[in-house]
Short mmCIF file of C-alpha atoms and ligand atoms in Angstrom, two decimals:
data_model
loop_
_atom_site.label_atom_id
_atom_site.label_comp_id
_atom_site.label_asym_id
_atom_site.label_seq_id
_atom_site.Cartn_x
_atom_site.Cartn_y
_atom_site.Cartn_z
CA MET M 1 24.48 -10.70 -46.89
CA SER M 2 28.18 -10.29 -47.43
CA LEU M 3 29.69 -9.71 -50.83
CA THR M 4 32.17 -12.15 -52.30
CA PHE M 5 33.49 -9.87 -55.03
CA PRO M 6 33.50 -6.10 -55.19
CA ASN M 7 31.16 -4.60 -57.76
CA PHE M 8 33.34 -1.82 -59.17
CA ASN M 9 30.85 -0.91 -61.88
CA ALA M 10 28.15 -0.27 -59.31
CA ALA M 11 30.57 1.95 -57.35
CA LYS M 12 31.58 3.91 -60.47
CA ASN M 13 27.99 4.34 -61.61
CA LYS M 14 26.94 5.57 -58.20
CA ALA M 15 29.76 8.15 -58.18
CA LYS M 16 28.63 9.37 -61.60
CA GLU M 17 25.02 9.55 -60.47
CA VAL M 18 25.99 11.63 -57.41
CA LEU M 19 28.01 14.10 -59.51
CA GLU M 20 25.23 14.45 -62.08
CA GLY M 21 22.54 14.73 -59.41
CA ASN M 22 24.48 17.54 -57.75
CA LEU M 23 25.37 19.24 -61.06
CA ILE M 24 29.10 19.04 -60.41
CA VAL M 25 31.18 19.50 -63.57
CA GLU M 26 34.42 21.03 -62.27
CA PRO M 27 36.93 20.07 -59.60
CA PRO M 28 37.39 20.25 -56.73
CA VAL M 29 34.63 17.89 -55.69
CA VAL M 30 34.00 18.68 -52.03
CA ALA M 31 32.83 15.47 -50.39
CA GLN M 32 31.51 17.23 -47.30
CA LYS M 33 29.00 19.24 -49.36
CA LEU M 34 27.84 16.08 -51.09
CA ALA M 35 27.49 14.20 -47.80
CA GLU M 36 25.41 17.08 -46.46
CA SER M 37 23.17 16.90 -49.52
CA TYR M 38 22.29 13.38 -48.32
CA GLU M 39 21.51 14.66 -44.82
CA LEU M 40 24.75 13.41 -43.31
CA ASP M 41 26.62 15.58 -40.81
CA VAL M 42 30.38 15.71 -41.12
CA ARG M 43 32.24 16.26 -37.85
CA TYR M 44 35.95 16.68 -37.26
CA TYR M 45 37.46 15.23 -34.11
CA ILE M 46 40.81 15.05 -32.43
CA PHE M 47 40.73 11.31 -31.78
CA LYS M 48 42.01 9.85 -28.52
CA LEU M 49 45.43 8.25 -28.56
CA GLU M 50 44.12 4.72 -29.13
CA TYR M 51 42.24 5.90 -32.25
CA LYS M 52 44.96 8.11 -33.71
CA GLU M 53 45.39 5.74 -36.64
CA VAL M 54 41.73 6.05 -37.66
CA ALA M 55 41.00 8.34 -40.62
CA GLY M 56 37.24 8.22 -40.12
CA PHE M 57 34.03 6.24 -39.89
CA ILE M 58 30.31 6.61 -40.36
CA ASP M 59 27.79 6.32 -37.56
CA VAL M 60 24.47 5.68 -39.29
CA SER M 61 22.54 5.80 -36.02
CA LYS M 62 23.50 9.49 -35.83
CA ASN M 63 23.73 10.18 -39.60
CA THR M 64 27.25 11.37 -38.98
CA ILE M 65 30.59 10.91 -40.65
CA ALA M 66 33.40 11.34 -38.12
CA VAL M 67 36.70 12.52 -39.57
CA ASN M 68 40.19 12.69 -38.10
CA GLY M 69 40.66 16.44 -37.60
CA GLU M 70 44.44 16.06 -37.71
CA ASP M 71 44.57 14.76 -41.28
CA SER M 72 45.22 17.04 -44.26
CA PRO M 73 42.18 18.51 -46.03
CA ALA M 74 42.93 16.34 -49.07
CA ARG M 75 43.00 13.21 -46.94
CA GLN M 76 39.81 14.26 -45.16
CA ASN M 77 38.09 14.79 -48.51
CA PHE M 78 38.89 11.19 -49.44
CA THR M 79 37.78 9.85 -46.04
CA ILE M 80 34.40 11.57 -46.34
CA ALA M 81 33.95 10.35 -49.92
CA HIS M 82 34.86 6.80 -48.85
CA GLU M 83 32.33 6.78 -46.00
CA LEU M 84 29.67 8.38 -48.23
CA GLY M 85 30.33 5.50 -50.62
CA HIS M 86 29.53 2.94 -47.93
CA TYR M 87 26.33 4.80 -47.18
CA LEU M 88 25.11 5.22 -50.78
CA LEU M 89 26.12 1.73 -51.88
CA GLY M 90 23.91 0.26 -49.19
CA HIS M 91 26.70 -1.53 -47.34
CA ASP M 92 25.87 -3.29 -44.11
CA LEU M 93 27.45 -0.82 -41.72
CA ASP M 94 26.66 -2.93 -38.66
CA GLY M 95 28.19 -6.04 -40.22
CA THR M 96 31.62 -7.51 -39.60
CA GLU M 97 32.92 -6.53 -43.05
CA TYR M 98 32.69 -2.83 -42.27
CA THR M 99 35.55 -1.21 -40.37
CA CYS M 100 36.77 2.30 -39.74
CA LEU M 101 38.97 3.73 -42.43
CA PHE M 102 42.60 3.72 -41.29
CA ARG M 103 45.20 6.33 -42.17
CA ASP M 104 47.67 3.66 -43.14
CA PRO M 105 46.21 1.71 -46.10
CA THR M 106 48.27 -1.38 -45.19
CA LYS M 107 46.27 -1.61 -41.95
CA GLN M 108 42.96 -1.58 -43.85
CA LYS M 109 40.90 -4.73 -44.17
CA ASN M 110 40.60 -5.38 -47.88
CA THR M 111 37.01 -6.65 -47.91
CA PRO M 112 34.83 -6.21 -51.00
CA ILE M 113 32.88 -3.37 -49.40
CA GLU M 114 36.09 -1.51 -48.50
CA GLN M 115 37.29 -1.89 -52.09
CA GLU M 116 33.96 -0.63 -53.42
CA ALA M 117 34.06 2.40 -51.09
CA ASN M 118 37.59 3.25 -52.27
CA CYS M 119 36.56 2.88 -55.91
CA PHE M 120 33.54 5.13 -55.31
CA ALA M 121 35.70 7.77 -53.59
CA ALA M 122 38.38 7.80 -56.30
CA ASN M 123 35.77 8.11 -59.06
CA LEU M 124 33.78 10.73 -57.17
CA LEU M 125 36.71 13.02 -56.41
CA VAL M 126 38.63 12.46 -59.65
CA PRO M 127 36.08 11.64 -62.34
CA THR M 128 37.61 10.24 -65.52
CA MET M 129 36.10 12.95 -67.73
CA MET M 130 37.40 15.81 -65.58
CA LEU M 131 40.88 14.33 -65.22
CA GLN M 132 41.08 13.66 -68.95
CA ARG M 133 40.02 17.23 -69.68
CA TYR M 134 42.80 18.62 -67.47
CA LEU M 135 45.39 16.31 -68.96
CA ASP M 136 44.33 17.32 -72.47
CA ARG M 137 44.56 21.03 -71.65
CA PHE M 138 47.57 20.97 -69.33
CA SER M 139 49.70 18.16 -70.58
CA PHE M 140 52.64 19.22 -68.39
CA ALA M 141 50.67 19.18 -65.14
CA ASP M 142 52.32 16.91 -62.61
CA ASP M 143 50.64 14.85 -59.89
CA GLU M 144 51.31 17.54 -57.30
CA GLN M 145 49.52 20.22 -59.33
CA LEU M 146 46.63 17.93 -60.21
CA SER M 147 46.26 16.92 -56.57
CA ARG M 148 45.74 20.60 -55.64
CA ILE M 149 43.20 21.12 -58.41
CA PHE M 150 41.22 18.02 -57.44
CA GLY M 151 41.60 18.37 -53.66
CA VAL M 152 43.04 14.89 -53.19
CA SER M 153 46.42 13.39 -52.29
CA THR M 154 48.97 12.66 -55.00
CA ASP M 155 48.37 8.94 -54.31
CA VAL M 156 44.78 9.27 -55.54
CA ILE M 157 45.92 11.11 -58.69
CA ARG M 158 48.55 8.45 -59.40
CA PHE M 159 46.00 5.70 -58.90
CA ARG M 160 43.45 7.38 -61.17
CA ARG M 161 46.01 8.01 -63.93
CA LEU M 162 46.67 4.27 -64.06
CA TYR M 163 43.08 3.64 -65.04
CA LEU M 164 42.52 6.27 -67.69
ZN1 ZN T 1 35.49 1.75 -45.35
#
């Protein structure tokens, strides 16, 4: 069954559940470790020319998340978290709504399941409580510094600050 609207609350709650279940209270949240705790292998590939624009995808038949080995570690962390989101939110990964994650967000299909996976990833890697705690303690921290602490791109920090 395909979703009509994204369920952002379900995505946020799942991210919280994963952090609590894995006893994670401090950044950086390393998505690869979390994926491995759910028996998923994370593999890094140099994609062929025709797939250079792909950031990653999940192959459930092999329990593997494939990641673009040429992306930055921060970008890879988000890719893994995004694909883990698809997996844990029970998305139909053989359905037509699911696509690879692309490096350029403007190329991404904006289906409800893609939006849910992005919401899950942003909340998993930059949990509200942790970000708030850093902003309270280090009020002069800029997006660049926060991105290093949280192991994400500055785009993710900017996006998360909008929703505090
Ligand atoms: Zn996706």
